Short mmCIF file of C-alpha atoms and ligand atoms in Angstrom, two decimals:
data_model
loop_
_atom_site.label_atom_id
_atom_site.label_comp_id
_atom_site.label_asym_id
_atom_site.label_seq_id
_atom_site.Cartn_x
_atom_site.Cartn_y
_atom_site.Cartn_z
CA MET A 15 25.26 -3.67 -110.11
CA ILE A 16 23.76 -1.45 -112.81
CA THR A 17 24.58 2.09 -113.71
CA LEU A 18 21.80 4.37 -114.37
CA THR A 19 21.43 7.83 -115.78
CA ASN A 20 19.28 10.85 -114.63
CA SER A 21 16.58 9.94 -117.17
CA PRO A 22 13.07 9.76 -115.55
CA ALA A 23 12.87 6.05 -116.56
CA ASP A 24 16.14 5.27 -114.88
CA ILE A 25 15.32 7.25 -111.74
CA LYS A 26 11.92 5.31 -111.40
CA ARG A 27 13.91 2.15 -111.84
CA ALA A 28 16.20 3.07 -108.88
CA ALA A 29 13.21 4.04 -106.87
CA LYS A 30 11.61 0.58 -107.44
CA ILE A 31 14.82 -1.00 -106.30
CA LEU A 32 14.63 1.05 -103.11
CA LYS A 33 10.91 0.09 -102.57
CA ASP A 34 11.85 -3.54 -103.09
CA GLY A 35 14.44 -3.33 -100.32
CA GLY A 36 17.59 -2.94 -102.47
CA LEU A 37 20.42 -0.52 -102.28
CA ALA A 38 20.54 2.43 -104.68
CA VAL A 39 23.43 4.90 -104.76
CA PHE A 40 22.49 8.38 -105.79
CA PRO A 41 24.21 11.71 -106.10
CA THR A 42 23.42 14.59 -103.70
CA GLU A 43 25.00 18.11 -103.69
CA THR A 44 27.41 17.06 -101.01
CA VAL A 45 28.57 13.46 -101.58
CA TYR A 46 27.03 10.21 -103.04
CA GLY A 47 24.68 8.55 -100.68
CA LEU A 48 24.19 4.74 -100.29
CA GLY A 49 20.40 4.68 -100.12
CA ALA A 50 17.88 2.18 -98.53
CA ASP A 51 14.24 2.59 -97.66
CA ALA A 52 14.15 4.09 -94.18
CA TYR A 53 11.20 1.94 -93.08
CA ASN A 54 12.76 -1.37 -94.11
CA THR A 55 14.88 -2.87 -91.39
CA GLN A 56 16.42 -5.50 -93.63
CA ALA A 57 17.55 -2.97 -96.21
CA LEU A 58 19.01 -0.92 -93.46
CA ALA A 59 20.94 -3.91 -92.16
CA LYS A 60 22.48 -4.31 -95.64
CA VAL A 61 23.53 -0.73 -95.61
CA PHE A 62 25.62 -1.33 -92.36
CA GLU A 63 27.04 -4.52 -93.76
CA VAL A 64 28.05 -3.15 -97.16
CA LYS A 65 29.64 -0.12 -95.53
CA GLY A 66 31.29 -2.06 -92.67
CA ARG A 67 29.68 0.48 -90.50
CA PRO A 68 29.32 -0.17 -86.68
CA LEU A 69 25.77 -0.40 -85.54
CA PHE A 70 26.10 2.22 -82.94
CA ASP A 71 26.46 4.86 -85.78
CA PRO A 72 22.98 5.99 -86.86
CA LEU A 73 21.89 6.96 -90.38
CA ILE A 74 20.55 10.13 -91.76
CA VAL A 75 17.04 10.00 -93.35
CA HIS A 76 16.63 11.95 -96.66
CA ILE A 77 13.29 13.44 -97.41
CA ALA A 78 11.98 15.45 -100.49
CA SER A 79 9.01 17.03 -98.86
CA LEU A 80 8.26 18.80 -95.58
CA LYS A 81 5.24 16.68 -95.04
CA THR A 82 7.46 13.70 -94.55
CA LEU A 83 8.95 15.45 -91.44
CA ASP A 84 5.76 14.61 -89.56
CA HIS A 85 5.98 11.00 -90.31
CA LEU A 86 9.49 10.70 -88.95
CA THR A 87 9.67 13.15 -86.12
CA CYS A 88 7.65 14.46 -83.15
CA PRO A 89 7.57 18.23 -83.50
CA ASP A 90 5.34 18.40 -80.32
CA ALA A 91 8.40 17.22 -78.31
CA LEU A 92 9.99 20.64 -79.08
CA ASP A 93 9.11 23.67 -77.02
CA SER A 94 8.06 26.83 -78.69
CA GLN A 95 11.59 28.35 -78.71
CA ARG A 96 13.11 25.22 -80.42
CA HIS A 97 10.14 25.20 -82.90
CA GLN A 98 10.96 28.66 -83.95
CA LEU A 99 14.53 27.74 -84.50
CA LEU A 100 13.56 24.81 -86.55
CA GLU A 101 11.15 26.82 -88.61
CA LYS A 102 13.87 29.42 -89.36
CA LEU A 103 16.51 26.84 -90.25
CA VAL A 104 14.10 24.93 -92.53
CA ASN A 105 13.00 28.11 -94.24
CA VAL A 106 16.43 29.27 -95.02
CA PHE A 107 18.62 26.11 -95.50
CA TRP A 108 16.23 23.40 -96.79
CA PRO A 109 16.57 22.03 -99.35
CA GLY A 110 20.34 21.96 -98.81
CA PRO A 111 23.36 20.60 -96.92
CA LEU A 112 21.99 20.93 -93.40
CA THR A 113 20.99 17.82 -91.34
CA LEU A 114 18.85 18.43 -88.26
CA VAL A 115 18.74 15.96 -85.32
CA LEU A 116 15.09 15.78 -84.01
CA PRO A 117 12.97 13.83 -81.61
CA LYS A 118 12.05 10.66 -83.60
CA LYS A 119 8.70 8.76 -83.98
CA PRO A 120 8.97 5.75 -81.74
CA GLU A 121 7.76 3.43 -84.43
CA LEU A 122 10.81 4.01 -86.73
CA PRO A 123 13.27 1.11 -86.94
CA GLY A 124 15.71 1.13 -84.09
CA LEU A 125 18.49 0.30 -86.40
CA LEU A 126 18.07 3.62 -88.18
CA SER A 127 18.90 5.69 -85.23
CA ALA A 128 21.11 3.21 -83.31
CA GLY A 129 18.49 3.05 -80.50
CA LEU A 130 18.64 6.92 -79.91
CA PRO A 131 15.47 8.77 -79.13
CA THR A 132 16.37 11.11 -82.02
CA VAL A 133 16.69 11.00 -85.91
CA ALA A 134 18.69 12.99 -88.21
CA ILE A 135 16.82 14.50 -91.15
CA ARG A 136 18.22 16.00 -94.40
CA PHE A 137 16.38 17.54 -97.37
CA PRO A 138 18.90 17.40 -100.16
CA SER A 139 18.83 20.19 -102.95
CA HIS A 140 20.10 17.73 -105.68
CA LEU A 141 17.23 17.28 -108.18
CA ILE A 142 17.99 13.70 -108.88
CA ALA A 143 18.13 12.85 -105.16
CA GLN A 144 14.77 14.66 -104.69
CA SER A 145 13.08 12.84 -107.53
CA LEU A 146 14.36 9.47 -106.42
CA ILE A 147 13.19 10.12 -102.90
CA SER A 148 9.68 11.18 -104.03
CA LEU A 149 9.32 8.24 -106.26
CA SER A 150 10.26 5.82 -103.36
CA THR A 151 8.62 5.77 -99.93
CA GLY A 152 9.62 9.37 -99.35
CA ALA A 153 12.23 8.55 -96.74
CA VAL A 154 15.64 7.21 -97.84
CA ALA A 155 18.31 6.48 -95.25
CA ALA A 156 21.66 7.15 -96.79
CA PRO A 157 25.19 7.39 -95.37
CA SER A 158 27.99 8.46 -97.64
CA ALA A 159 28.64 5.66 -100.19
CA ASN A 160 31.92 4.56 -99.13
CA ARG A 161 33.54 1.98 -96.78
CA PHE A 162 33.34 3.01 -93.24
CA GLY A 163 36.09 5.37 -92.21
CA ARG A 164 37.32 5.85 -95.83
CA LEU A 165 37.21 8.88 -98.17
CA SER A 166 33.69 9.99 -99.14
CA PRO A 167 32.81 9.65 -102.86
CA THR A 168 32.08 12.86 -104.93
CA ARG A 169 31.95 11.00 -108.18
CA ALA A 170 30.12 7.77 -109.25
CA GLU A 171 33.63 6.17 -110.11
CA HIS A 172 34.64 6.59 -106.44
CA VAL A 173 31.66 4.46 -105.36
CA VAL A 174 32.12 1.78 -108.05
CA GLU A 175 35.67 1.22 -106.95
CA SER A 176 34.99 0.95 -103.20
CA LEU A 177 31.48 -0.74 -103.02
CA GLY A 178 31.20 -2.30 -106.55
CA ASP A 179 29.14 -5.33 -106.72
CA ASN A 180 27.63 -4.88 -103.17
CA ILE A 181 25.13 -2.44 -104.43
CA ASP A 182 22.14 -2.92 -106.70
CA CYS A 183 22.31 0.27 -108.73
CA ILE A 184 24.04 3.65 -108.92
CA ILE A 185 22.74 6.75 -110.64
CA ASP A 186 25.62 8.66 -112.23
CA GLY A 187 24.95 12.33 -111.80
CA GLY A 188 28.41 13.65 -112.28
CA PRO A 189 30.68 15.28 -109.64
CA CYS A 190 28.97 16.63 -106.52
CA THR A 191 29.15 20.45 -106.20
CA VAL A 192 29.53 20.97 -102.41
CA GLY A 193 32.08 18.08 -101.98
CA VAL A 194 31.91 17.71 -98.09
CA GLU A 195 29.00 16.24 -96.25
CA SER A 196 26.11 18.04 -94.75
CA THR A 197 26.43 20.05 -91.47
CA VAL A 198 24.82 17.89 -88.67
CA MET A 199 23.24 19.94 -86.02
CA GLU A 200 21.10 19.43 -82.83
CA LEU A 201 18.62 21.85 -81.35
CA ILE A 202 18.15 20.26 -77.87
CA PRO A 203 19.39 21.37 -75.46
CA ALA A 204 20.72 24.27 -77.51
CA PRO A 205 21.79 24.67 -81.08
CA ARG A 206 25.11 22.93 -81.64
CA ILE A 207 27.00 21.71 -84.72
CA LEU A 208 27.88 18.11 -84.22
CA ARG A 209 29.63 17.71 -87.58
CA PRO A 210 30.91 20.84 -89.60
CA GLY A 211 29.75 20.57 -93.18
CA GLY A 212 28.28 22.22 -96.22
CA ILE A 213 26.59 25.01 -94.29
CA SER A 214 29.06 27.13 -92.28
CA ARG A 215 28.65 28.20 -88.70
CA GLU A 216 28.63 31.77 -89.80
CA GLN A 217 25.70 31.13 -92.20
CA LEU A 218 23.73 29.43 -89.26
CA GLU A 219 24.55 32.18 -86.86
CA GLU A 220 23.33 34.82 -89.18
CA VAL A 221 19.81 33.19 -89.07
CA ILE A 222 19.49 32.02 -85.55
CA GLY A 223 22.12 33.62 -83.51
CA PRO A 224 25.00 31.92 -81.42
CA VAL A 225 25.49 28.29 -82.37
CA ALA A 226 27.96 26.03 -80.39
CA CYS A 227 30.43 23.76 -82.09
CA CYS A 228 31.34 20.25 -81.08
CA GLY A 229 35.18 20.75 -81.77
CA PHE A 230 37.92 18.22 -82.58
CA ALA A 231 39.21 18.64 -78.96
CA GLU A 232 35.95 17.83 -77.45
CA ASP A 233 35.80 14.72 -79.75
CA ILE A 234 39.19 13.54 -78.34
CA LEU A 235 37.98 14.13 -74.90
CA CYS A 236 34.88 12.06 -75.45
CA ASP A 237 37.21 9.27 -76.77
CA GLN A 238 39.51 9.37 -73.77
CA ALA A 239 36.66 9.25 -71.37
CA ASP A 240 35.09 6.56 -73.34
CA SER A 241 31.83 8.30 -72.91
CA ALA A 242 28.85 8.47 -75.20
CA LYS A 243 29.64 10.91 -78.11
CA PRO A 244 27.19 13.74 -78.82
CA SER A 245 27.04 12.22 -82.23
CA PRO A 246 27.99 8.67 -82.53
CA GLY A 247 29.65 8.91 -85.91
CA MET A 248 32.13 11.54 -84.41
CA LEU A 249 34.97 9.17 -84.32
CA GLN A 250 38.48 10.83 -84.27
CA SER A 251 39.50 8.87 -87.26
CA HIS A 252 37.46 8.97 -90.44
CA TYR A 253 37.46 10.11 -94.13
CA ALA A 254 40.98 8.46 -94.37
CA PRO A 255 43.06 7.71 -97.48
CA GLU A 256 44.93 4.42 -97.55
CA ILE A 257 48.33 6.20 -97.23
CA PRO A 258 49.30 8.23 -94.18
CA LEU A 259 48.24 11.87 -94.28
CA PHE A 260 50.26 14.54 -92.30
CA LEU A 261 48.62 17.86 -91.53
CA HIS A 262 50.68 21.03 -91.36
CA GLY A 263 49.95 24.71 -90.51
CA HIS A 264 50.68 27.33 -93.17
CA GLU A 265 54.26 28.09 -91.98
CA GLU A 266 55.22 24.43 -91.59
CA MET A 267 53.92 23.60 -94.93
CA ALA A 268 55.89 26.39 -96.59
CA ASN A 269 59.10 25.03 -95.11
CA LEU A 270 58.74 21.43 -96.19
CA SER A 271 61.28 20.09 -98.50
CA TYR A 272 60.01 18.78 -101.83
CA ASN A 273 60.12 14.88 -102.07
CA GLY A 274 59.05 13.46 -105.45
CA ASN A 275 57.73 10.44 -103.68
CA GLU A 276 55.27 12.29 -101.50
CA GLY A 277 52.01 14.05 -102.18
CA TYR A 278 51.16 17.60 -101.37
CA LEU A 279 47.74 19.31 -100.92
CA PHE A 280 47.82 23.08 -100.55
CA PHE A 281 45.09 25.28 -99.59
CA SER A 282 45.70 28.24 -102.02
CA GLY A 283 47.90 29.13 -105.11
CA LYS A 284 49.71 31.59 -102.71
CA SER A 285 50.76 28.87 -100.34
CA ARG A 286 51.94 26.67 -103.06
CA ASP A 287 53.98 29.47 -104.55
CA VAL A 288 55.66 30.45 -101.25
CA TRP A 289 56.51 26.59 -100.85
CA LEU A 290 57.95 26.42 -104.33
CA ILE A 291 60.37 29.32 -103.41
CA ASN A 292 61.17 27.91 -100.04
CA SER A 293 61.37 24.23 -101.13
CA THR A 294 65.06 23.13 -101.30
CA VAL A 295 64.41 21.03 -104.37
CA GLN A 296 63.08 22.91 -107.19
CA THR A 297 62.91 20.61 -110.34
CA ASP A 298 60.82 20.44 -113.37
CA ASN A 299 58.72 17.90 -111.40
CA CYS A 300 57.16 20.79 -109.53
CA THR A 301 55.68 22.14 -112.74
CA LYS A 302 54.22 18.74 -113.56
CA PRO A 303 52.14 18.62 -110.43
CA LYS A 304 50.95 15.04 -110.49
CA THR A 305 51.25 14.87 -106.84
CA ILE A 306 50.88 18.63 -106.10
CA PHE A 307 47.31 19.82 -105.62
CA VAL A 308 45.88 23.19 -104.71
CA LEU A 309 42.30 23.18 -103.23
CA SER A 310 41.55 26.63 -104.42
CA GLU A 311 44.01 28.86 -106.48
CA SER A 312 42.28 32.04 -105.07
CA GLY A 313 42.08 30.74 -101.45
CA ASP A 314 38.24 30.27 -101.39
CA THR A 315 37.12 27.81 -98.64
CA THR A 316 34.00 26.84 -100.49
CA GLU A 317 35.91 25.88 -103.69
CA ALA A 318 38.47 24.05 -101.42
CA ALA A 319 35.66 21.93 -99.86
CA ALA A 320 34.34 21.08 -103.37
CA ASN A 321 37.80 19.79 -104.46
CA LEU A 322 38.90 18.07 -101.22
CA PHE A 323 37.83 14.46 -101.63
CA GLU A 324 38.43 14.60 -105.37
CA TYR A 325 42.07 15.43 -104.83
CA LEU A 326 42.47 13.11 -101.86
CA HIS A 327 41.16 10.21 -104.11
CA ILE A 328 43.70 11.07 -106.80
CA LEU A 329 46.61 11.45 -104.30
CA ASN A 330 45.55 8.08 -102.70
CA LYS A 331 46.12 6.34 -105.93
CA SER A 332 49.09 8.38 -107.27
CA GLY A 333 51.64 6.11 -105.84
CA ALA A 334 52.77 8.70 -103.33
CA SER A 335 53.95 7.24 -99.99
CA CYS A 336 52.17 9.89 -97.95
CA ILE A 337 50.25 13.13 -98.28
CA HIS A 338 51.17 16.50 -96.72
CA ALA A 339 48.11 18.54 -96.31
CA GLU A 340 47.82 22.19 -95.21
CA THR A 341 45.13 23.32 -92.84
CA LEU A 342 42.70 25.96 -93.92
CA PRO A 343 41.61 29.06 -92.09
CA GLU A 344 38.98 28.24 -89.45
CA GLU A 345 36.14 30.12 -91.31
CA GLY A 346 33.42 29.29 -93.69
CA LEU A 347 33.77 25.81 -94.98
CA GLY A 348 37.37 25.92 -93.89
CA ARG A 349 36.16 24.32 -90.64
CA ALA A 350 34.58 21.40 -92.47
CA VAL A 351 37.72 20.80 -94.63
CA ASN A 352 39.93 20.91 -91.38
CA ASP A 353 37.62 18.57 -89.62
CA ARG A 354 37.96 15.99 -92.47
CA LEU A 355 41.70 16.42 -92.71
CA ARG A 356 42.26 16.10 -89.04
CA LYS A 357 40.31 12.85 -89.01
CA ALA A 358 42.14 11.62 -92.02
CA ALA A 359 45.35 12.24 -90.20
CA GLN A 360 44.44 10.01 -87.29
CA ARG A 361 45.40 6.59 -88.54
CA PRO A 362 46.03 4.51 -85.45
CA ALA A 363 42.56 5.41 -84.19
CA LEU A 364 41.23 4.30 -87.50
CA CYS A 365 42.68 0.92 -87.26
CA ALA A 366 41.10 0.60 -83.71
CA ALA A 367 37.65 1.73 -84.93
CA GLN A 368 37.85 -0.61 -87.90
CA LYS A 369 38.79 -3.51 -85.64
CA ALA A 370 35.90 -2.69 -83.30
CA ALA A 371 33.55 -2.60 -86.34
CA ASP A 372 34.75 -5.98 -87.58
CA GLU A 373 34.09 -7.58 -84.07
O1 TXA B 8 25.94 14.96 -96.78
C1 TXA B 8 25.68 14.04 -96.03
O2 TXA B 8 25.27 14.26 -94.96
C2 TXA B 8 25.78 12.63 -96.74
C3 TXA B 8 24.88 12.55 -97.86
C4 TXA B 8 24.77 11.21 -98.50
O3 TXA B 8 23.56 12.96 -97.53
N1 TXA B 8 25.47 11.76 -95.77
C5 TXA B 8 26.27 11.39 -94.67
O4 TXA B 8 25.87 10.36 -93.91
O5 TXA B 8 27.38 11.88 -94.46
P1 TXA B 8 26.77 9.69 -92.83
O6 TXA B 8 26.02 8.44 -92.36
O7 TXA B 8 28.13 9.23 -93.53
O8 TXA B 8 27.04 10.69 -91.64
C6 TXA B 8 25.92 10.89 -90.84
C7 TXA B 8 26.40 11.53 -89.45
C8 TXA B 8 27.24 10.60 -88.63
O9 TXA B 8 28.31 11.20 -88.06
C9 TXA B 8 26.27 10.09 -87.61
O10 TXA B 8 26.79 9.76 -86.36
C10 TXA B 8 25.29 11.48 -87.52
O11 TXA B 8 25.29 12.00 -88.74
N2 TXA B 8 24.00 11.08 -86.97
C11 TXA B 8 23.10 10.45 -87.55
N3 TXA B 8 21.93 10.41 -86.73
C12 TXA B 8 22.21 11.01 -85.59
C13 TXA B 8 21.57 11.27 -84.35
N4 TXA B 8 20.29 10.79 -84.27
N5 TXA B 8 22.19 12.04 -83.43
C14 TXA B 8 23.41 12.51 -83.70
N6 TXA B 8 24.14 12.29 -84.80
C15 TXA B 8 23.62 11.59 -85.73
MG1 MG B 9 30.26 9.24 -93.99
#
């Protein structure tokens, strides 16, 4: 594996690797992506293998020009109302962390979209990503660059640790600014969020009116009924650290007793301070917060999202026996953070999903 910089020569080198059927990891504004040429079935197969991802979970295709949309999707399959919605969303949110599920061109590799009649498209705002995509075939399939079900990478180091020698190159673009994955949304039959992410429901509704949300509860129902999920990647368990994660509401978190062997992830500085007062053990350890993290001192959900995976990665390696995490308010990017935390807390389901992936 070679580590590359953001110099034009290095980005060109990564683009050549993609065009030759290799795997190039690149930064986006959300998380690092494990890129392969979207038109190359063999390269796509490598992505599934390296990630340990089940073949029923389709990939997102990254583009850097609206023209490419016509090569990948069938806009004619949308009626005029959906067309208008698409236009509004593209005008306001692209480039940016919004992925749109659209009718796909039949000639695209079946592996890309797991045999579905749709394809998920994303136009990232990160300049390195845009330039890499433009210099390659213009369509780069990229899931998050982590092993399936594990924490998403927001730094190049996270990727090197988990995927290491299985990739051909990585462009180190520093930490990702948004920190949670893109919002995945479908327009047919009606606008619905399939995965909460970097663009909030409120932001979407301001532009196109009411947007439904495929909630966690619905996810569980899908699972119990063993029926097809609206988005195949919406497994209950995902984004998980290797140690158990316990999720608590604000009150419950405030009343936890401090245990020096455990990790704590608070939403705001205010929550942490209430806990420090309530916590039965108040020691100097609390002021040396090696295992106590606050997602946003001021209680800002966007800042919290940007720090989420970073802190989970650190806690995961801190030697703590488990992580206690506080839920965020269900507003703004708080929904995306809660979604990741809830899925990280579902360990038994993760084991089952990984077993299924290995079979
Ligand atoms: O921010 C992001 O979206 C990152 C960066 C690298 O761009 N990518 C990412 O990809 O998170 P991935 O593969 O980890 O998640 C893609 C999600 C999965 O939940 C998948 O099931 C869903 O999008 N998806 C992909 N194609 C779909 C389709 N045709 N219909 C419904 N859901 C789809
Ligand atoms: Mg992922």
